Coordinates of C-alpha atoms and ligand atoms in Angstrom, one line a residue:
X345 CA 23.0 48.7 -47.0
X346 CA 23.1 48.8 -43.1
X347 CA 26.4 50.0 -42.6
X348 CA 25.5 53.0 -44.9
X349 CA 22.8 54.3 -43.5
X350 CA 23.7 53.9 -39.9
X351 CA 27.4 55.7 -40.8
X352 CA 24.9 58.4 -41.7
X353 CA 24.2 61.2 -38.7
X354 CA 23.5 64.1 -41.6
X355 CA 20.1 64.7 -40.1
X356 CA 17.3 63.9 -37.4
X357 CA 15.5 61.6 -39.8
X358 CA 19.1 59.9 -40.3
X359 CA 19.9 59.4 -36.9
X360 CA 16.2 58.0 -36.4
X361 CA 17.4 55.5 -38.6
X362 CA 20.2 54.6 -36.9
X363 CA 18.5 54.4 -33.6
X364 CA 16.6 52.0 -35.4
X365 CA 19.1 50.4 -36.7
X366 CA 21.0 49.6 -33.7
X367 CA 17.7 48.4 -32.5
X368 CA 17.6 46.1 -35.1
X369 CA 21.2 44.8 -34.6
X370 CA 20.1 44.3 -30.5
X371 CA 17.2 42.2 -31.8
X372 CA 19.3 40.1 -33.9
X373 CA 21.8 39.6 -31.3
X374 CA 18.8 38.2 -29.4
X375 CA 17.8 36.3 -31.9
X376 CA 21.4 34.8 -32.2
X377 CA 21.8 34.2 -28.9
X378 CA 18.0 32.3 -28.8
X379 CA 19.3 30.3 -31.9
X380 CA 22.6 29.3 -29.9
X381 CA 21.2 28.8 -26.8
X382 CA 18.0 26.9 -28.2
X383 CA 19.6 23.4 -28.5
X384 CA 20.6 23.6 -24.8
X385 CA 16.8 24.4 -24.2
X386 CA 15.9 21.5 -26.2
X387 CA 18.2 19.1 -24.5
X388 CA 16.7 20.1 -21.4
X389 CA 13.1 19.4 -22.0
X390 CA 14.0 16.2 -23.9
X391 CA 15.6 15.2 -20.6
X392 CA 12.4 16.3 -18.4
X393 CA 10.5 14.6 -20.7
X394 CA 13.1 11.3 -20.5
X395 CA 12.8 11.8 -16.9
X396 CA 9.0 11.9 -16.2
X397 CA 8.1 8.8 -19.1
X398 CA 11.0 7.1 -17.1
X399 CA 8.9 7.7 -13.6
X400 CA 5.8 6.9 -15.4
X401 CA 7.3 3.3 -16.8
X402 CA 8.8 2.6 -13.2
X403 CA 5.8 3.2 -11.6
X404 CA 3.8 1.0 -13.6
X405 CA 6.1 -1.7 -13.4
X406 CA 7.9 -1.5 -10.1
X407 CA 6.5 -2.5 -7.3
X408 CA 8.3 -0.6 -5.0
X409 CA 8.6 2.5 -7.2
X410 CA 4.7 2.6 -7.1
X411 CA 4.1 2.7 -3.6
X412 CA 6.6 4.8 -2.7
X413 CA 5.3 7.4 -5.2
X414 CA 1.5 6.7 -3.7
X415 CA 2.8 6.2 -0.2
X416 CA 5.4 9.5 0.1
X417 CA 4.6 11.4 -3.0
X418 CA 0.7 11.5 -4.0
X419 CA -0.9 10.7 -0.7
X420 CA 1.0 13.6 1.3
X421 CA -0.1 16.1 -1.4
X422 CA -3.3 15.2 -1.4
X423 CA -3.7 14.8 2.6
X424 CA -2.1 18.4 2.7
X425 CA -4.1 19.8 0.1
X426 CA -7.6 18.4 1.5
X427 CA -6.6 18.2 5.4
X428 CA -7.2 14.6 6.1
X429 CA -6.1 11.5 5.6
X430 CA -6.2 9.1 3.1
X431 CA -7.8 6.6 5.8
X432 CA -10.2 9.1 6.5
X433 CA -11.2 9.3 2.9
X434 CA -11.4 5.6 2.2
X435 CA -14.0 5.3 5.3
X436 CA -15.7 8.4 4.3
X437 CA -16.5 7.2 0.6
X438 CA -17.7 3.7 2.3
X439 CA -19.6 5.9 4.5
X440 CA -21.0 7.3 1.7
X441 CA -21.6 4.7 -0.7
X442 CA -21.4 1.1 0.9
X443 CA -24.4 -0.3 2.6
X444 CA -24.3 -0.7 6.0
X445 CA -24.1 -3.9 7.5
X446 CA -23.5 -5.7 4.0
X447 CA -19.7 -6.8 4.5
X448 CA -19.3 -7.7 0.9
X449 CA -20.3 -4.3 -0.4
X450 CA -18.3 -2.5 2.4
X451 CA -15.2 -4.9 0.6
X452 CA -16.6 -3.9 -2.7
X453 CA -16.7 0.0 -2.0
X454 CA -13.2 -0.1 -0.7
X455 CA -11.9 -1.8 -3.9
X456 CA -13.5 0.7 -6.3
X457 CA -12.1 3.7 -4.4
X458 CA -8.3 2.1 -3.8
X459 CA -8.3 0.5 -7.4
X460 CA -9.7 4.1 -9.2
X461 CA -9.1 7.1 -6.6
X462 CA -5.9 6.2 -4.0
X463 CA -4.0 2.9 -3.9
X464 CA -4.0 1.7 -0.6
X465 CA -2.1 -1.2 1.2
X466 CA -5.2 -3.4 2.1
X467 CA -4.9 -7.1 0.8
X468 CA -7.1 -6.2 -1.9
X469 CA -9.7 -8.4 -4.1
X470 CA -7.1 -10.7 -6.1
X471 CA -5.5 -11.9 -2.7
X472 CA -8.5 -11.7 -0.9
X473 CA -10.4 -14.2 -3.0
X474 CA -6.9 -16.7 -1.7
X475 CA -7.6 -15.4 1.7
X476 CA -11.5 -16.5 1.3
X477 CA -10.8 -20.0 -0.3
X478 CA -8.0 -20.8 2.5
X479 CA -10.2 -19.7 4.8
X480 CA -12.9 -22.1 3.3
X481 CA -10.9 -25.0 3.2
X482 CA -9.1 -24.5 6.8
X483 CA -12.8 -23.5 8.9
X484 CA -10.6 -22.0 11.9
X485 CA -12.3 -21.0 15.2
X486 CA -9.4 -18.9 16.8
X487 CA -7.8 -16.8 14.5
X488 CA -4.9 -13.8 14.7
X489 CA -4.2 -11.1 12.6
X490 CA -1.4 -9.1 12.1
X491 CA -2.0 -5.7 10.6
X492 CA -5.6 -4.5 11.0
X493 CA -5.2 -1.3 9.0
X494 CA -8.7 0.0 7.5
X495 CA -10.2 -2.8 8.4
X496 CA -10.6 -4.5 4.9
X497 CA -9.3 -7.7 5.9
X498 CA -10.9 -8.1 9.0
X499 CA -14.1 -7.7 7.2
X500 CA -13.1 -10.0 4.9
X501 CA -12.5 -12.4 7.3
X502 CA -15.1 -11.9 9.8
X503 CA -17.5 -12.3 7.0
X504 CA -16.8 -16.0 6.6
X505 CA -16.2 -17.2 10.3
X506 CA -18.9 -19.0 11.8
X507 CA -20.7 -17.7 15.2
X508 CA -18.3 -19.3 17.7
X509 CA -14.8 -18.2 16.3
X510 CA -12.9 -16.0 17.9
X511 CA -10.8 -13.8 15.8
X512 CA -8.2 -10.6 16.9
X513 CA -6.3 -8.1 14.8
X514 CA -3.3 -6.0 16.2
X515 CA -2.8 -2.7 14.8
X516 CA -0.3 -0.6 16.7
X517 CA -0.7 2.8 15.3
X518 CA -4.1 4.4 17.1
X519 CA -5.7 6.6 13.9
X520 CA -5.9 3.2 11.8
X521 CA -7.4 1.2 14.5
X522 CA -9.6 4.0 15.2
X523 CA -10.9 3.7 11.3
X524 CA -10.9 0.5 11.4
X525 CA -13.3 0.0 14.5
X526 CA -15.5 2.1 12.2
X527 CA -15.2 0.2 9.2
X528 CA -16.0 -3.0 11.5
X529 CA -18.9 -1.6 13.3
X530 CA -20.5 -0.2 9.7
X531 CA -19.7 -4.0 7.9
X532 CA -21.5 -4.9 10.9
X533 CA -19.4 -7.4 12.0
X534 CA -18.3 -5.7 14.9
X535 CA -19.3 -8.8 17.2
X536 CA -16.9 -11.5 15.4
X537 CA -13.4 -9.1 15.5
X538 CA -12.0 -7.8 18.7
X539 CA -9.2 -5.0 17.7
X540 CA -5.9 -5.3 19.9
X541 CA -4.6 -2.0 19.7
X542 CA -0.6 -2.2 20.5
X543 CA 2.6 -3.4 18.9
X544 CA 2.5 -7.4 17.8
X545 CA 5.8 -8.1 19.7
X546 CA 4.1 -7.0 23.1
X547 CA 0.5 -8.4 22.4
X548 CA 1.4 -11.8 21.0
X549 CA 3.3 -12.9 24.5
X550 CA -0.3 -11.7 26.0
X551 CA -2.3 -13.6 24.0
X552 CA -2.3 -16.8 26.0
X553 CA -2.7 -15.0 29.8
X554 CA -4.7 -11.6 29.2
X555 CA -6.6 -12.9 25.7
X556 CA -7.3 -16.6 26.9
X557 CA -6.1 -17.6 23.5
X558 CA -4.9 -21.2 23.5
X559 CA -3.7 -22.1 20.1
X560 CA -4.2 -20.3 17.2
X561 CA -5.9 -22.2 13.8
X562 CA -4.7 -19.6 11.7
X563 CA -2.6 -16.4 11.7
X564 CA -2.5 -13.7 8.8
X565 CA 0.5 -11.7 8.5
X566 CA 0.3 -8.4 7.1
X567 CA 2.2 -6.5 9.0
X568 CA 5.9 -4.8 8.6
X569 CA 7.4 -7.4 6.6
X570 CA 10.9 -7.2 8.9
X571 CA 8.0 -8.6 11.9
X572 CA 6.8 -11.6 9.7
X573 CA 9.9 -13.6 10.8
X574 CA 10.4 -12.8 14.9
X575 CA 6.7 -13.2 15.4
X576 CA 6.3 -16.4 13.9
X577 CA 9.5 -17.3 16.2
X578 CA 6.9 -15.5 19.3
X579 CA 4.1 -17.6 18.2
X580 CA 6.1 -21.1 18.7
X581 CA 8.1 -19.7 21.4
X582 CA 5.0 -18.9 23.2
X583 CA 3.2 -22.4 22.1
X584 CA 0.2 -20.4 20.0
X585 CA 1.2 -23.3 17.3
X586 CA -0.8 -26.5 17.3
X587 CA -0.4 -29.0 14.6
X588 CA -2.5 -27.7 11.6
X589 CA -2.3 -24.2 12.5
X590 CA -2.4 -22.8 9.0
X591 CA -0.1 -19.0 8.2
X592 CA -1.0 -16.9 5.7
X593 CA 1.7 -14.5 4.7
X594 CA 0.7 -11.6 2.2
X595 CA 3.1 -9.6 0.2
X596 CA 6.1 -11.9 -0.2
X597 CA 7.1 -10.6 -3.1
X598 CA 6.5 -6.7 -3.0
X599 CA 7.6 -5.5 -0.5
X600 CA 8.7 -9.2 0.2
X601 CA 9.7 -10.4 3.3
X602 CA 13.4 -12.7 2.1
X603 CA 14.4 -13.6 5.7
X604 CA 10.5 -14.9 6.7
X605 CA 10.5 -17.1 3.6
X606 CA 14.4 -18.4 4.5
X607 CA 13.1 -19.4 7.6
X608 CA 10.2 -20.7 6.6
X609 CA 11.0 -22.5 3.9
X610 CA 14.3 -24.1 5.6
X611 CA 12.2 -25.7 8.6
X612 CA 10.7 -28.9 8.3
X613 CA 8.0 -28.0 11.1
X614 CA 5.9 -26.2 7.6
X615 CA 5.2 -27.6 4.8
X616 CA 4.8 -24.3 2.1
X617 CA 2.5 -23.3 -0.6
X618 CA 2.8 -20.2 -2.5
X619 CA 0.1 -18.3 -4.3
X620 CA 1.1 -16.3 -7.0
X621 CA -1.3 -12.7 -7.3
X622 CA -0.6 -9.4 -7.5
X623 CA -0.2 -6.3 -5.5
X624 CA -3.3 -5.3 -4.5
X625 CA -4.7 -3.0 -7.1
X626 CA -1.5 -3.2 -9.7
X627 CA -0.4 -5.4 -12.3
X628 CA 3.1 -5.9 -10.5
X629 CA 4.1 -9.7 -9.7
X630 CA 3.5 -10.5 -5.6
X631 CA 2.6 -13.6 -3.6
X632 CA 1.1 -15.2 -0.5
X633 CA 2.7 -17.8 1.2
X634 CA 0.8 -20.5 3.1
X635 CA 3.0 -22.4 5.4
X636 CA 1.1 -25.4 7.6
X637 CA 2.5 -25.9 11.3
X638 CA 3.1 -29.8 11.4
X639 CA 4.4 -29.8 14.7
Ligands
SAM1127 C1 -0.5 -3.8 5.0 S1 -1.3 -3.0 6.3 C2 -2.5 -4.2 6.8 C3 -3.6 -4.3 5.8 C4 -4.8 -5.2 6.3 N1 -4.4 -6.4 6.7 C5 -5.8 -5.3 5.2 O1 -5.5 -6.1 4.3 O2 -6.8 -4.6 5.1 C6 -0.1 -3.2 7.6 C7 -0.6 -2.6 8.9 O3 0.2 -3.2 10.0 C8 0.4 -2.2 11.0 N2 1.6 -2.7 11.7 C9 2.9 -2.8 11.2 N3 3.7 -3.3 12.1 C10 3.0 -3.6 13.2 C11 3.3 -4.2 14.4 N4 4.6 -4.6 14.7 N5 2.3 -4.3 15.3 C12 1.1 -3.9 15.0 N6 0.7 -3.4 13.8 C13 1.7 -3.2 12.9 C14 0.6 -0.9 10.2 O4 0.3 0.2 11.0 C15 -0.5 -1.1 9.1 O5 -1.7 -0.6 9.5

């Protein structure tokens, strides 16, 4: 019938239709081409698709593959997108909502925000409850940390040391130190933690001269994971070690730390323990390590 009618150019009306026509043979062209073209659309979004409920099963289950996507991804959006940092945050919304000088709901406030608003690499409340009863059972006086951070494991700490200890963290980059001293002063345990604000490798061979440190009852490591190792080596190199001098490793697993645990493990002045836990705020497999200097 087509054909017939647009052949036809007798008269105005004629020629309408065979404008019309034509415009109906460009629409089903169109439609052709959609028809051809639409399983190459589809493989598309089925890949996209793949692609993002592959991300979503990686991040749930990968350790690494979460924090990078928190770490890189989410946090520099968000920090971008509300001009501050995810530090700042954190310490705002204790701030806001902790009570000041209660430690344990300054610990408790930073929980709720890092397990339901922004993960964050502090040691967290799974670990921190090993931290607590290590702490329990070993009573140090003088103790190191490695890796102040916000501050939440120095509060954690500080909260269970008696009057006399002596306790310092090393945190080398100034803008977490700076939140930290913050989060200290408003857990109000300002007077029990002395920030040492510098790089471990240059503070530890201080510690004995400029800190009057002379042996250390426990250390926590929570540092840059490639540090665990060379500073334990700076801590009996510089005879910080006594006999009994208890180290507490966190994150052995994720991000893990495979040389400190070699080393560790291989030398008969520690005897190990490991505590298996989770990354802080995840359900991903990680683990503390306790190894006892026995001189
Ligand atoms: C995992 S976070 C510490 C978390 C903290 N201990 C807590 O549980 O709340 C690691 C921190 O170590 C600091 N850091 C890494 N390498 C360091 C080094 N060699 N000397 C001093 N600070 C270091 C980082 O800047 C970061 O703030």
């Amino acid at each position: 019938m087509n054909g017939i009618v647009c052949g036809s150019d007798l008269n105005s009306k004629a020629g309408e239709e065979s404008q019309s026509c034509s415009g109906t043979g460009r629409t089903s062209d169109i439609r052709t081409e959609m028809l051809e073209s639409y399983p190459i659309l589809l493989s598309i979004v089925t890949s996209l698709l793949f692609i993002v409920l592959l991300l979503a099963v990686l991040i749930r289950n990968n350790g690494w593959a979460a924090i990078l996507w928190n770490e890189i991804v989410l946090q520099k959006i968000t920090n971008f997108i509300m001009a501050q940092s995810k530090e700042e945050r954190i310490l705002n919304f204790v701030l806001q909502n902790a009570v000041r000088g209660d430690p344990q709901s300054v610990l408790d406030t930073i929980d709720k925000y890092c397990s339901q608003k922004e993960w964050a690499m502090n040691v967290g409340d799974e670990k921190g409850l090993i931290l607590d009863k290590i702490l329990e059972e070993t009573k140090p006086s003088v103790l190191l940390e490695l890796g102040t951070y916000c501050g939440y494991s120095a509060v954690r700490i500080a909260r269970l040391l008696n009057p006399s200890a002596r306790f310092l963290t090393i945190e080398f980059n100034p803008a977490f130190a700076a939140i930290a001293r913050q989060m200290i002063e408003f857990a109000g345990v300002q007077d029990k933690v002395k920030i040492l604000e510098g790089p471990s490798e240059t503070i530890i061979p201080q510690l004995k001269k400029k800190h009057e440190v002379d042996t250390l009852d426990f250390v926590f490591l929570d540092h840059w994971k490639d540090r665990y190792m060379p500073d334990t080596i700076l801590l009996l190199d510089h005879g910080l070690l006594r006999k009994g001098s208890v180290i507490l490793a966190d994150n052995v697993i994720v991000p893990g730390a495979p040389e400190f645990i070699k080393y560790i493990r291989n030398n008969n002045r520690f005897e190990c323990t490991n505590y298996p836990a989770h990354v802080e705020y995840m359900k991903v497999k990680d683990a503390m390590e306790k190894a006892v200097f026995v001189g």
